[in-house]
Every structure is written in C-alpha cells, then in structure tokens.
CSV table of C-alpha atoms in Angstrom, one decimal:
chain,number,residue,atom,x,y,z
A,1019,MET,CA,-23.2,1.6,28.3
A,1020,SER,CA,-21.1,1.6,31.5
A,1021,ASN,CA,-19.2,4.8,32.5
A,1022,LEU,CA,-15.9,3.1,31.6
A,1023,SER,CA,-17.2,2.1,28.2
A,1024,ARG,CA,-18.6,5.6,27.7
A,1025,ARG,CA,-15.2,7.1,28.6
A,1026,ASN,CA,-13.5,4.7,26.2
A,1027,ALA,CA,-15.9,5.6,23.4
A,1028,ILE,CA,-15.3,9.4,24.0
A,1029,SER,CA,-11.5,9.0,24.1
A,1030,LEU,CA,-11.5,7.0,20.9
A,1031,GLY,CA,-13.9,9.5,19.4
A,1032,VAL,CA,-11.4,12.2,20.1
A,1033,ALA,CA,-8.6,10.2,18.5
A,1034,LEU,CA,-10.8,9.6,15.4
A,1035,GLY,CA,-12.0,13.2,15.3
A,1036,LEU,CA,-15.6,12.3,15.9
A,1037,ALA,CA,-16.3,13.2,19.6
A,1038,SER,CA,-17.5,16.7,18.8
A,1039,ALA,CA,-20.7,15.1,17.5
A,1040,ALA,CA,-21.1,12.6,20.3
A,1041,SER,CA,-24.3,14.1,21.6
A,1042,ALA,CA,-26.0,14.2,18.3
A,1043,VAL,CA,-28.9,11.8,17.5
A,1044,PRO,CA,-29.2,9.9,14.2
A,1045,ALA,CA,-32.2,10.7,12.0
A,1046,TRP,CA,-33.8,7.4,12.6
A,1047,ALA,CA,-33.7,7.6,16.4
A,1048,SER,CA,-37.3,8.7,16.8
A,1049,THR,CA,-39.8,5.9,17.3
A,1050,ALA,CA,-41.6,6.8,14.1
A,1051,ALA,CA,-38.6,6.2,11.9
A,1052,PRO,CA,-37.7,2.7,10.7
A,1053,ASP,CA,-34.7,1.0,12.3
A,1054,PRO,CA,-31.9,0.3,9.8
A,1055,TRP,CA,-30.7,-2.6,11.9
A,1056,TRP,CA,-33.9,-4.4,11.0
A,1057,VAL,CA,-33.8,-3.6,7.3
A,1058,TRP,CA,-32.0,-5.9,4.9
A,1059,ASP,CA,-32.4,-6.3,1.1
A,1060,ASP,CA,-35.5,-8.6,0.9
A,1061,GLU,CA,-36.0,-9.1,-2.8
A,1062,VAL,CA,-32.4,-10.0,-3.7
A,1063,ASP,CA,-32.0,-11.9,-0.4
A,1064,ALA,CA,-34.8,-14.2,-1.5
A,1065,LEU,CA,-33.3,-14.6,-5.0
A,1066,MET,CA,-29.9,-15.5,-3.7
A,1067,ALA,CA,-31.2,-17.9,-1.1
A,1068,GLY,CA,-32.9,-19.8,-3.9
A,1069,LEU,CA,-29.8,-19.8,-6.1
A,1070,VAL,CA,-27.5,-20.9,-3.2
A,1071,ASP,CA,-29.8,-23.7,-2.1
A,1072,GLY,CA,-30.4,-24.8,-5.6
A,1073,GLY,CA,-26.7,-25.1,-6.4
A,1074,ARG,CA,-26.9,-22.5,-9.2
A,1075,VAL,CA,-24.3,-20.0,-7.9
A,1076,PRO,CA,-21.3,-21.4,-9.8
A,1077,ALA,CA,-23.1,-21.0,-13.1
A,1078,VAL,CA,-24.1,-17.5,-12.1
A,1079,ASN,CA,-20.5,-16.6,-11.3
A,1080,THR,CA,-19.4,-18.0,-14.6
A,1081,ALA,CA,-22.0,-15.8,-16.4
A,1082,LEU,CA,-21.1,-12.7,-14.4
A,1083,ARG,CA,-17.3,-13.0,-15.0
A,1084,SER,CA,-17.5,-11.0,-18.3
A,1085,TRP,CA,-19.8,-8.4,-16.8
A,1086,VAL,CA,-17.3,-5.6,-15.7
A,1087,ASP,CA,-17.9,-2.2,-17.2
A,1088,ASN,CA,-21.0,-0.1,-16.4
A,1089,ASP,CA,-22.1,-0.2,-20.1
A,1090,ASP,CA,-21.6,-3.9,-20.5
A,1091,PRO,CA,-24.8,-5.7,-21.4
A,1092,LEU,CA,-26.1,-8.2,-19.0
A,1093,PRO,CA,-24.6,-11.6,-19.8
A,1094,SER,CA,-26.7,-14.4,-21.1
A,1095,GLY,CA,-27.3,-17.5,-19.1
A,1096,LEU,CA,-28.6,-15.8,-15.9
A,1097,PRO,CA,-31.8,-17.0,-14.3
A,1098,ALA,CA,-34.6,-14.8,-15.6
A,1099,ASP,CA,-35.6,-13.5,-12.2
A,1100,LEU,CA,-32.1,-12.5,-11.3
A,1101,ALA,CA,-31.6,-10.9,-14.8
A,1102,ALA,CA,-34.8,-8.9,-14.3
A,1103,TRP,CA,-33.6,-7.6,-10.9
A,1104,LEU,CA,-30.2,-6.7,-12.2
A,1105,GLN,CA,-31.7,-4.9,-15.1
A,1106,ARG,CA,-33.8,-2.8,-12.7
A,1107,VAL,CA,-31.2,-1.9,-10.0
A,1108,ASN,CA,-27.9,-1.6,-12.0
A,1109,ARG,CA,-28.3,2.1,-12.7
A,1110,LEU,CA,-27.7,5.4,-11.0
A,1111,PRO,CA,-30.5,6.8,-8.8
A,1112,SER,CA,-32.6,9.6,-10.3
A,1113,TRP,CA,-31.1,12.0,-7.8
A,1114,ALA,CA,-27.5,11.4,-8.8
A,1115,ASP,CA,-25.8,14.6,-9.8
A,1116,PRO,CA,-23.5,14.1,-12.8
A,1117,ALA,CA,-21.6,17.3,-12.1
A,1118,LYS,CA,-20.9,16.3,-8.5
A,1119,LEU,CA,-19.8,12.9,-9.5
A,1120,ARG,CA,-17.4,14.3,-12.1
A,1121,ARG,CA,-16.0,16.7,-9.4
A,1122,ALA,CA,-15.7,13.8,-7.0
A,1123,ALA,CA,-13.7,11.9,-9.6
A,1124,ASP,CA,-11.3,14.8,-10.1
A,1125,PHE,CA,-11.0,15.2,-6.3
A,1126,ASN,CA,-10.2,11.5,-6.0
A,1127,ARG,CA,-7.5,11.9,-8.6
A,1128,ARG,CA,-6.0,14.9,-6.9
A,1129,LYS,CA,-6.0,13.3,-3.4
A,1130,ASP,CA,-5.4,9.7,-4.4
A,1131,THR,CA,-2.2,9.3,-2.3
A,1132,TYR,CA,-4.1,10.0,0.9
A,1133,LEU,CA,-7.1,8.0,-0.2
A,1134,PHE,CA,-5.0,4.9,-0.9
A,1135,LEU,CA,-3.5,5.1,2.6
A,1136,LEU,CA,-6.7,5.9,4.5
A,1137,TYR,CA,-8.8,3.3,2.7
A,1138,GLY,CA,-6.2,0.6,2.7
A,1139,LEU,CA,-4.6,1.0,6.1
A,1140,GLY,CA,-7.0,3.2,8.1
A,1141,SER,CA,-10.4,1.8,7.1
A,1142,GLY,CA,-9.0,-1.7,6.4
A,1143,ILE,CA,-7.6,-2.1,9.9
A,1144,MET,CA,-10.5,-0.3,11.5
A,1145,SER,CA,-12.8,-2.9,10.1
A,1146,THR,CA,-11.1,-5.5,12.3
A,1147,VAL,CA,-12.2,-3.6,15.4
A,1148,ILE,CA,-15.9,-3.3,14.3
A,1149,PRO,CA,-17.1,-6.5,16.1
A,1150,ARG,CA,-20.0,-7.4,13.8
A,1151,GLU,CA,-18.0,-6.8,10.7
A,1152,ALA,CA,-15.0,-8.7,12.0
A,1153,ARG,CA,-17.0,-11.7,13.0
A,1154,SER,CA,-19.0,-11.7,9.8
A,1155,VAL,CA,-15.9,-11.5,7.7
A,1156,TYR,CA,-14.0,-14.1,9.7
A,1157,TRP,CA,-16.6,-16.8,9.6
A,1158,SER,CA,-17.6,-16.2,5.9
A,1159,ALA,CA,-15.7,-17.7,3.0
A,1160,GLY,CA,-13.7,-14.6,2.5
A,1161,GLY,CA,-12.2,-14.7,5.9
A,1162,ALA,CA,-10.2,-17.8,5.1
A,1163,ASP,CA,-8.2,-15.9,2.4
A,1164,MET,CA,-7.6,-12.4,3.6
A,1165,GLN,CA,-5.2,-11.5,0.8
A,1166,ASP,CA,-7.9,-12.3,-1.8
A,1167,ARG,CA,-10.6,-10.6,0.3
A,1168,ALA,CA,-8.5,-7.5,0.9
A,1169,ALA,CA,-7.9,-7.2,-2.9
A,1170,LYS,CA,-11.7,-7.4,-3.5
A,1171,THR,CA,-12.5,-5.0,-0.8
A,1172,PHE,CA,-9.9,-2.5,-2.0
A,1173,THR,CA,-11.2,-2.9,-5.5
A,1174,PHE,CA,-14.5,-1.5,-4.3
A,1175,GLY,CA,-12.8,1.7,-3.1
A,1176,TYR,CA,-10.5,1.8,-6.1
A,1177,ASP,CA,-13.4,1.5,-8.6
A,1178,LEU,CA,-15.2,4.2,-6.6
A,1179,SER,CA,-12.2,6.5,-6.9
A,1180,ASP,CA,-11.6,5.9,-10.6
A,1181,LEU,CA,-12.0,8.9,-12.9
A,1182,ASN,CA,-14.7,7.1,-14.8
A,1183,ALA,CA,-16.4,5.4,-11.9
A,1184,PHE,CA,-19.9,6.3,-12.7
A,1185,GLN,CA,-19.4,6.8,-16.5
A,1186,PRO,CA,-20.4,4.1,-19.0
A,1187,SER,CA,-16.7,3.1,-19.4
A,1188,GLY,CA,-16.2,2.9,-15.6
A,1189,GLN,CA,-16.9,-0.1,-13.4
A,1190,PHE,CA,-18.3,1.0,-10.1
A,1191,VAL,CA,-22.0,0.6,-10.7
A,1192,VAL,CA,-21.4,-3.0,-11.7
A,1193,THR,CA,-18.9,-3.5,-8.8
A,1194,ALA,CA,-21.5,-2.2,-6.3
A,1195,THR,CA,-24.3,-4.4,-7.8
A,1196,LYS,CA,-22.1,-7.5,-7.6
A,1197,THR,CA,-21.2,-6.6,-4.0
A,1198,ARG,CA,-24.9,-6.4,-3.3
A,1199,LEU,CA,-25.3,-10.0,-4.6
A,1200,VAL,CA,-22.4,-11.2,-2.4
A,1201,HIS,CA,-24.0,-9.5,0.6
A,1202,ALA,CA,-27.3,-11.3,-0.1
A,1203,ALA,CA,-25.6,-14.7,-0.3
A,1204,VAL,CA,-23.7,-14.1,3.0
A,1205,ARG,CA,-26.9,-13.1,4.7
A,1206,HIS,CA,-28.3,-16.5,3.8
A,1207,LEU,CA,-25.1,-18.5,4.5
A,1208,LEU,CA,-23.7,-17.1,7.7
A,1209,PRO,CA,-26.8,-17.8,9.9
A,1210,GLN,CA,-26.2,-21.5,9.0
A,1211,SER,CA,-22.8,-21.4,10.7
A,1212,PRO,CA,-22.9,-22.5,14.4
A,1213,HIS,CA,-19.5,-20.7,14.9
A,1214,TRP,CA,-20.9,-17.4,13.7
A,1215,ARG,CA,-24.2,-17.8,15.7
A,1216,ALA,CA,-22.2,-18.5,18.8
A,1217,VAL,CA,-20.5,-15.1,18.7
A,1218,ALA,CA,-23.0,-12.9,16.8
A,1219,ASP,CA,-25.3,-10.5,18.4
A,1220,GLU,CA,-27.6,-10.3,15.3
A,1221,ARG,CA,-29.8,-12.8,13.7
A,1222,ILE,CA,-29.0,-11.8,10.1
A,1223,PRO,CA,-25.7,-10.0,9.1
A,1224,ILE,CA,-25.2,-7.0,6.8
A,1225,SER,CA,-28.3,-4.9,7.6
A,1226,ASN,CA,-28.7,-1.4,6.3
A,1227,GLY,CA,-27.3,-0.3,9.7
A,1228,ASP,CA,-24.2,-2.5,9.3
A,1229,ILE,CA,-23.6,-1.0,5.8
A,1230,LEU,CA,-23.9,2.5,7.2
A,1231,VAL,CA,-21.4,1.6,9.9
A,1232,THR,CA,-19.0,0.5,7.2
A,1233,PHE,CA,-19.6,3.7,5.3
A,1234,HIS,CA,-18.6,5.7,8.4
A,1235,SER,CA,-15.4,3.6,8.7
A,1236,LEU,CA,-14.7,4.6,5.1
A,1237,GLY,CA,-16.2,7.8,3.8
A,1238,THR,CA,-16.8,9.7,7.0
A,1239,PHE,CA,-13.5,8.6,8.6
A,1240,VAL,CA,-11.5,9.6,5.5
A,1241,HIS,CA,-13.2,13.0,5.2
A,1242,ARG,CA,-12.5,13.7,8.9
A,1243,LYS,CA,-8.8,12.6,8.6
A,1244,LEU,CA,-8.3,14.8,5.5
A,1245,ARG,CA,-9.6,17.8,7.5
A,1246,GLU,CA,-7.5,16.8,10.5
A,1247,TRP,CA,-4.4,16.7,8.3
A,1248,HIS,CA,-5.2,20.1,6.8
A,1249,VAL,CA,-5.5,18.7,3.3
A,1250,PRO,CA,-6.9,21.6,1.2
A,1251,MET,CA,-10.5,20.9,0.1
A,1252,SER,CA,-13.1,23.3,-1.2
A,1253,ALA,CA,-16.7,23.2,0.0
A,1254,ALA,CA,-17.6,21.9,-3.5
A,1255,ASP,CA,-15.0,19.1,-3.2
A,1256,GLU,CA,-16.3,18.0,0.1
A,1257,ALA,CA,-19.9,18.0,-1.1
A,1258,ALA,CA,-18.9,16.0,-4.2
A,1259,PHE,CA,-17.0,13.5,-2.1
A,1260,LEU,CA,-20.1,13.0,0.1
A,1261,HIS,CA,-22.3,12.7,-3.0
A,1262,GLN,CA,-20.3,9.8,-4.5
A,1263,TRP,CA,-20.7,7.9,-1.2
A,1264,GLN,CA,-24.4,8.7,-1.1
A,1265,VAL,CA,-24.8,7.1,-4.6
A,1266,ALA,CA,-22.6,4.2,-3.5
A,1267,MET,CA,-24.8,3.5,-0.5
A,1268,HIS,CA,-27.9,3.6,-2.6
A,1269,LEU,CA,-26.3,1.1,-5.1
A,1270,LEU,CA,-25.5,-1.2,-2.1
A,1271,GLY,CA,-29.2,-1.3,-1.2
A,1272,VAL,CA,-29.3,1.2,1.7
A,1273,ARG,CA,-32.6,3.0,1.8
A,1274,ASP,CA,-32.4,6.6,0.8
A,1275,GLU,CA,-34.0,7.8,4.1
A,1276,PHE,CA,-31.0,6.5,6.0
A,1277,ILE,CA,-28.3,8.1,3.9
A,1278,PRO,CA,-26.9,11.3,5.6
A,1279,GLN,CA,-27.4,14.4,3.6
A,1280,THR,CA,-24.5,16.5,5.0
A,1281,TRP,CA,-21.1,15.8,6.5
A,1282,ALA,CA,-22.5,17.1,9.8
A,1283,ALA,CA,-25.2,14.5,9.7
A,1284,ALA,CA,-22.6,11.8,8.8
A,1285,ASP,CA,-20.4,12.8,11.7
A,1286,ALA,CA,-23.4,12.7,14.0
A,1287,GLN,CA,-24.4,9.2,12.8
A,1288,SER,CA,-20.8,8.0,13.1
A,1289,ALA,CA,-20.4,9.2,16.6
A,1290,GLN,CA,-23.6,7.2,17.5
A,1291,VAL,CA,-23.2,4.0,15.5
A,1292,LEU,CA,-19.5,3.5,14.9
A,1293,THR,CA,-17.2,5.0,17.6
A,1294,PRO,CA,-19.0,3.5,20.6
A,1295,LEU,CA,-19.1,0.0,19.0
A,1296,LEU,CA,-15.4,-0.3,18.3
A,1297,ALA,CA,-13.8,-3.1,20.3
A,1298,PRO,CA,-11.3,-5.9,19.9
A,1299,THR,CA,-12.5,-9.5,19.2
A,1300,PRO,CA,-10.5,-12.7,18.7
A,1301,GLU,CA,-11.7,-12.8,15.1
A,1302,GLY,CA,-10.7,-9.2,14.5
A,1303,LYS,CA,-7.2,-9.6,16.0
A,1304,GLU,CA,-6.6,-12.6,13.7
A,1305,LEU,CA,-7.8,-10.7,10.7
A,1306,ALA,CA,-5.6,-7.7,11.5
A,1307,ALA,CA,-2.6,-9.9,11.9
A,1308,ASP,CA,-3.4,-11.4,8.5
A,1309,LEU,CA,-3.8,-8.0,6.8
A,1310,LEU,CA,-0.6,-6.5,8.3
A,1311,GLY,CA,1.3,-9.7,7.6
A,1312,LEU,CA,0.5,-9.3,3.9
A,1313,THR,CA,3.0,-6.5,3.8
A,1314,ALA,CA,5.8,-9.0,4.2
A,1315,GLN,CA,5.1,-10.3,0.7
A,1316,ILE,CA,5.7,-6.9,-1.0
A,1317,ASP,CA,8.5,-4.5,-0.2
A,1318,LEU,CA,6.9,-1.4,1.1
A,1319,GLY,CA,10.2,0.2,1.8
A,1320,VAL,CA,9.5,0.3,5.6
A,1321,THR,CA,9.9,-1.9,8.6
A,1322,ARG,CA,7.0,-3.7,10.3
A,1323,GLY,CA,7.5,-1.3,13.2
A,1324,PHE,CA,6.9,1.7,10.9
A,1325,LEU,CA,3.7,0.0,9.6
A,1326,ASN,CA,2.5,-0.7,13.1
A,1327,GLU,CA,3.1,2.9,14.1
A,1328,PHE,CA,1.3,4.3,11.1
A,1329,VAL,CA,-1.7,2.2,12.1
A,1330,ARG,CA,-1.5,3.8,15.6
A,1331,TYR,CA,-1.0,7.3,14.0
A,1332,VAL,CA,-4.1,6.9,11.8
A,1333,LEU,CA,-6.4,5.1,14.1
A,1334,SER,CA,-5.1,5.8,17.7
A,1335,ASN,CA,-2.9,4.1,20.2
A,1336,GLU,CA,-6.0,2.6,21.8
A,1337,VAL,CA,-6.7,0.6,18.6
A,1338,GLY,CA,-3.0,-0.3,18.3
A,1339,ASP,CA,-3.1,-1.7,21.9
A,1340,TRP,CA,-6.3,-3.7,21.2
A,1341,LEU,CA,-4.5,-5.3,18.2
A,1342,GLY,CA,-1.3,-5.9,20.2
A,1343,LEU,CA,0.9,-3.9,17.8
A,1344,PRO,CA,4.4,-3.6,19.3
A,1345,ARG,CA,5.7,-0.1,19.7
A,1346,ASP,CA,8.5,1.4,17.7
A,1347,TYR,CA,9.1,4.9,19.1
A,1348,ALA,CA,11.7,6.0,16.6
A,1349,ALA,CA,9.2,5.2,13.8
A,1350,ALA,CA,6.5,7.0,15.7
A,1351,THR,CA,8.6,10.1,15.9
A,1352,LEU,CA,9.4,10.0,12.2
A,1353,ILE,CA,5.8,9.7,11.3
A,1354,ARG,CA,4.6,12.4,13.6
A,1355,THR,CA,7.1,14.9,12.2
A,1356,GLY,CA,7.4,13.6,8.7
A,1357,TRP,CA,3.9,12.9,7.6
A,1358,PRO,CA,2.6,16.5,8.1
A,1359,ALA,CA,5.7,17.8,6.1
A,1360,TYR,CA,5.0,15.2,3.4
A,1361,ILE,CA,1.4,16.5,3.0
A,1362,ALA,CA,2.6,20.1,3.1
A,1363,PHE,CA,5.1,19.5,0.3
A,1364,ARG,CA,2.6,17.5,-1.9
A,1365,GLU,CA,0.1,20.4,-1.5
A,1366,GLY,CA,2.7,23.0,-2.5
A,1367,LEU,CA,3.1,24.5,0.9
A,1368,LEU,CA,6.8,23.6,1.2
A,1369,PRO,CA,9.3,24.5,-1.5
A,1370,ILE,CA,11.7,21.6,-0.9
A,1371,ALA,CA,10.9,18.0,-0.4
A,1372,PRO,CA,11.3,17.2,3.3
A,1373,ALA,CA,13.5,14.4,4.7
A,1374,GLY,CA,11.7,11.1,4.4
A,1375,PHE,CA,9.5,12.3,1.5
A,1376,TYR,CA,10.4,9.4,-0.8
A,1377,LEU,CA,10.1,6.9,2.0
A,1378,PHE,CA,6.5,8.0,2.6
A,1379,ASP,CA,5.8,8.2,-1.2
A,1380,GLN,CA,7.1,4.6,-1.8
A,1381,PHE,CA,5.2,3.3,1.2
A,1382,VAL,CA,1.8,4.7,0.1
A,1383,ARG,CA,2.2,3.6,-3.5
A,1384,ALA,CA,3.3,0.1,-2.6
A,1385,LEU,CA,0.5,-0.2,0.0
A,1386,ALA,CA,-2.0,0.7,-2.7
A,1387,MET,CA,-0.7,-1.9,-5.1
A,1388,LEU,CA,-0.6,-4.6,-2.4
A,1389,PHE,CA,-4.4,-4.7,-2.4
A,1390,LEU,CA,-4.9,-4.4,-6.1
A,1391,ASN,CA,-5.5,-8.1,-7.0
A,1392,LYS,CA,-2.6,-9.3,-4.8
A,1393,GLY,CA,-0.3,-6.7,-6.2
A,1394,THR,CA,-0.4,-8.0,-9.8
A,1395,SER,CA,-3.2,-5.9,-11.4
A,1396,SER,CA,-4.4,-2.3,-11.4
A,1397,THR,CA,-7.5,-3.0,-13.5
A,1398,SER,CA,-10.0,-5.2,-11.7
A,1399,THR,CA,-10.5,-8.0,-9.2
A,1400,PRO,CA,-13.2,-10.6,-9.9
A,1401,ILE,CA,-16.0,-10.5,-7.4
A,1402,THR,CA,-17.6,-13.9,-7.0
A,1403,ILE,CA,-20.7,-15.0,-5.0
A,1404,PRO,CA,-19.8,-17.4,-2.2
A,1405,THR,CA,-21.4,-20.9,-2.0
A,1406,GLY,CA,-20.4,-21.6,1.6
A,1407,ASN,CA,-18.9,-20.2,4.8
A,1408,ARG,CA,-15.3,-20.4,6.1
A,1409,PRO,CA,-14.1,-24.0,5.7
A,1410,GLY,CA,-15.0,-25.8,8.9
A,1411,ALA,CA,-17.5,-23.1,9.9
C-alpha cells in the first residue's frame, strides 16, 4: 500500500470510527491459520453448479417459494441431494445462545429506528465503495434491478432484526439458508462473465473473507456508529447484538474459526479487511446512483440534497466525494445539529421534541419502507436463485 493510500485508509478509518484498531492483526494472519479469501462453500457450490448447468434452478425456485418460516417443513419436489443438504444446515449452531438471541431481538426492537437508517443508508451505500462487492453485484443478475435487489438485501437485515428472527415462527434461518444458495449460484455464474473477469481481482467471488467484509460493513459498522452517536447500550445488549451476527455468519457458511468473538476483535478485523479496501469503482458509482435514485419514487419528506448530506454524515465526506454527491451545506448544518438532538429526545434525554424531529422521524421510517419489497410489503421478499448474470454480461 502506498503512503498516500495508507493515509487515505487512516483518514477514512477515523471517519468510520475504526482507526483506533488499525494496527491490530486479524486472527488468521499467522501462516498456520487458513486464509478466508481462499475458503468458499464447497459442498453447496458443487450442488448449485450442477443445478444451474442442468437447467433445474427454476423448478427449485418454484419449490422453495412456500418455504419461508423457520419451522416450515422442507417443500417437496427438491432434488434429493439438495434436500439432504438443506435438512442438515438449516438449523442454529450448537453454540447459539437462546438468551442472547432473545436479548438481541429486544435490542433490535428498541433501536430499530437507528438500525433501519444505518443498514439501509449507511451499509447499503457503503457496499457500493467495497470494490469486490460492487463489481460482483453489478455484473450479477441482481445488479440489473437495484430496487429489487435492495429489497432483498434489506429483507436479510429486516428478518435478522425481527423479534422472532431465530424462533420457529421467524424467518431468518430460512432467509440465511436461501441466501447461501444464491451465493453458491453466483460463485458458479460470475466467473463465466468476461465483463466480471475483466475487472475482478479474484477467481471466484463471495469467499468467506468477502462475507466477513460484508459483515463489517453491516454489524461492526452499525455497532460503532451507535457508540459514536452515544446511543445507550448495556454491555449485555452489545454482546447480544454481536451474538446474533455470529450466528448469522455461521448460517451463511462462514467457518466458525473466522468469526470474531468480541467487538474488539471485530473492530480489529474491520480495520484490516474493510477500511483499507474502500474505493470508488465505475460499477459502484452506478449502483449508488441507482440506490439513491430510488428515493425519488417514494416521498421521504426530504430533498435529494438532504439525502446526499446524510450519506456524507454517516459515511464521511470522502465517500460522498467518491460518489460525486453534490453538497447542500444548509442540509448538512441541519443534520449535524438536528440528528444528535433527535437521538437525545428518542432516548429520553431531552424533555421536548427538538426542531426537525418529525422530519427525521418521517425520513427514517420512509427509508425503511422503501426497501421492504419495493415499499409495498413489510412481511417478506422472495429470494430466488439466479440462472444467469446481468443481461449482456
């Protein structure tokens, strides 16, 4: 890494609250440890490659459509080897702590306003400046319809945040398992795209390392922002919030040895594997423009300038500049002064609602609904396995 690149990584790390751990080393950095960037999901990858090449994915998607809740039986009509794999993996790991998962669900309920904004706007836009993720998304089938993909991506976080996420009546275990199938199909399909191969710096996408990077853009980033914003959290809340993400990563096929055991370890990983990698790409800029353009379809109660400035406030001016977001200094001032007051009032630290409270409230709620199945449903968004890449790719 050049000195300039190193300085940029450190400055961005400061903006994202991660630079304090910049000198830490990930657990797998020793030569004896396996490298998560060379670990994929071999068994299901082979299964999905056979189904894709055999033209059997449409029938599998039809069979899986009714499989939604965690306690739903596996649908009939699935290939025997796929059904056997699903039967084995679609369950919580033995180390999952029911008490922590219940506490995480309650924490998500209490902090849902911040989570909606940070997952939808912060993590969503951050994904467009993670080069590998942006290129993989853009050249895959999902990149051609960002509204639909945004809805499905948000559904993952929404199901994870649901009160019953890990309960039999919840949906997250099934959602994660279906996402794992999608990842396996994409790992088979994307290397067949000459457009993706021309820009990719990896042979196969969505390794365990890539999934960990995505986790840090979600769970680690959100945790750090909540602390930065002085949102009250007990130590038990923070531990529970981490535990739900540990379980989520396991369900997505990440090896347990790579999953951080503490927030300090997560911060250390993030400072090594996320912050230094953030950079603009042509694909990412187009994806960000598509995502931010979706807001024109639903009234968020704010101007585009306000939205652009909120992205800058949450992610940094450096990211805003990378994405070419025009400045609106009046909106920036409103956000810098109004958002901390909004949080203080919501947390009972201010006796009277501050000016702009309802503007922020409407904005966050509308932003959340924007990504819930194109703003029309708050229940579920179907997750389907792709059969090809982006049209023309």
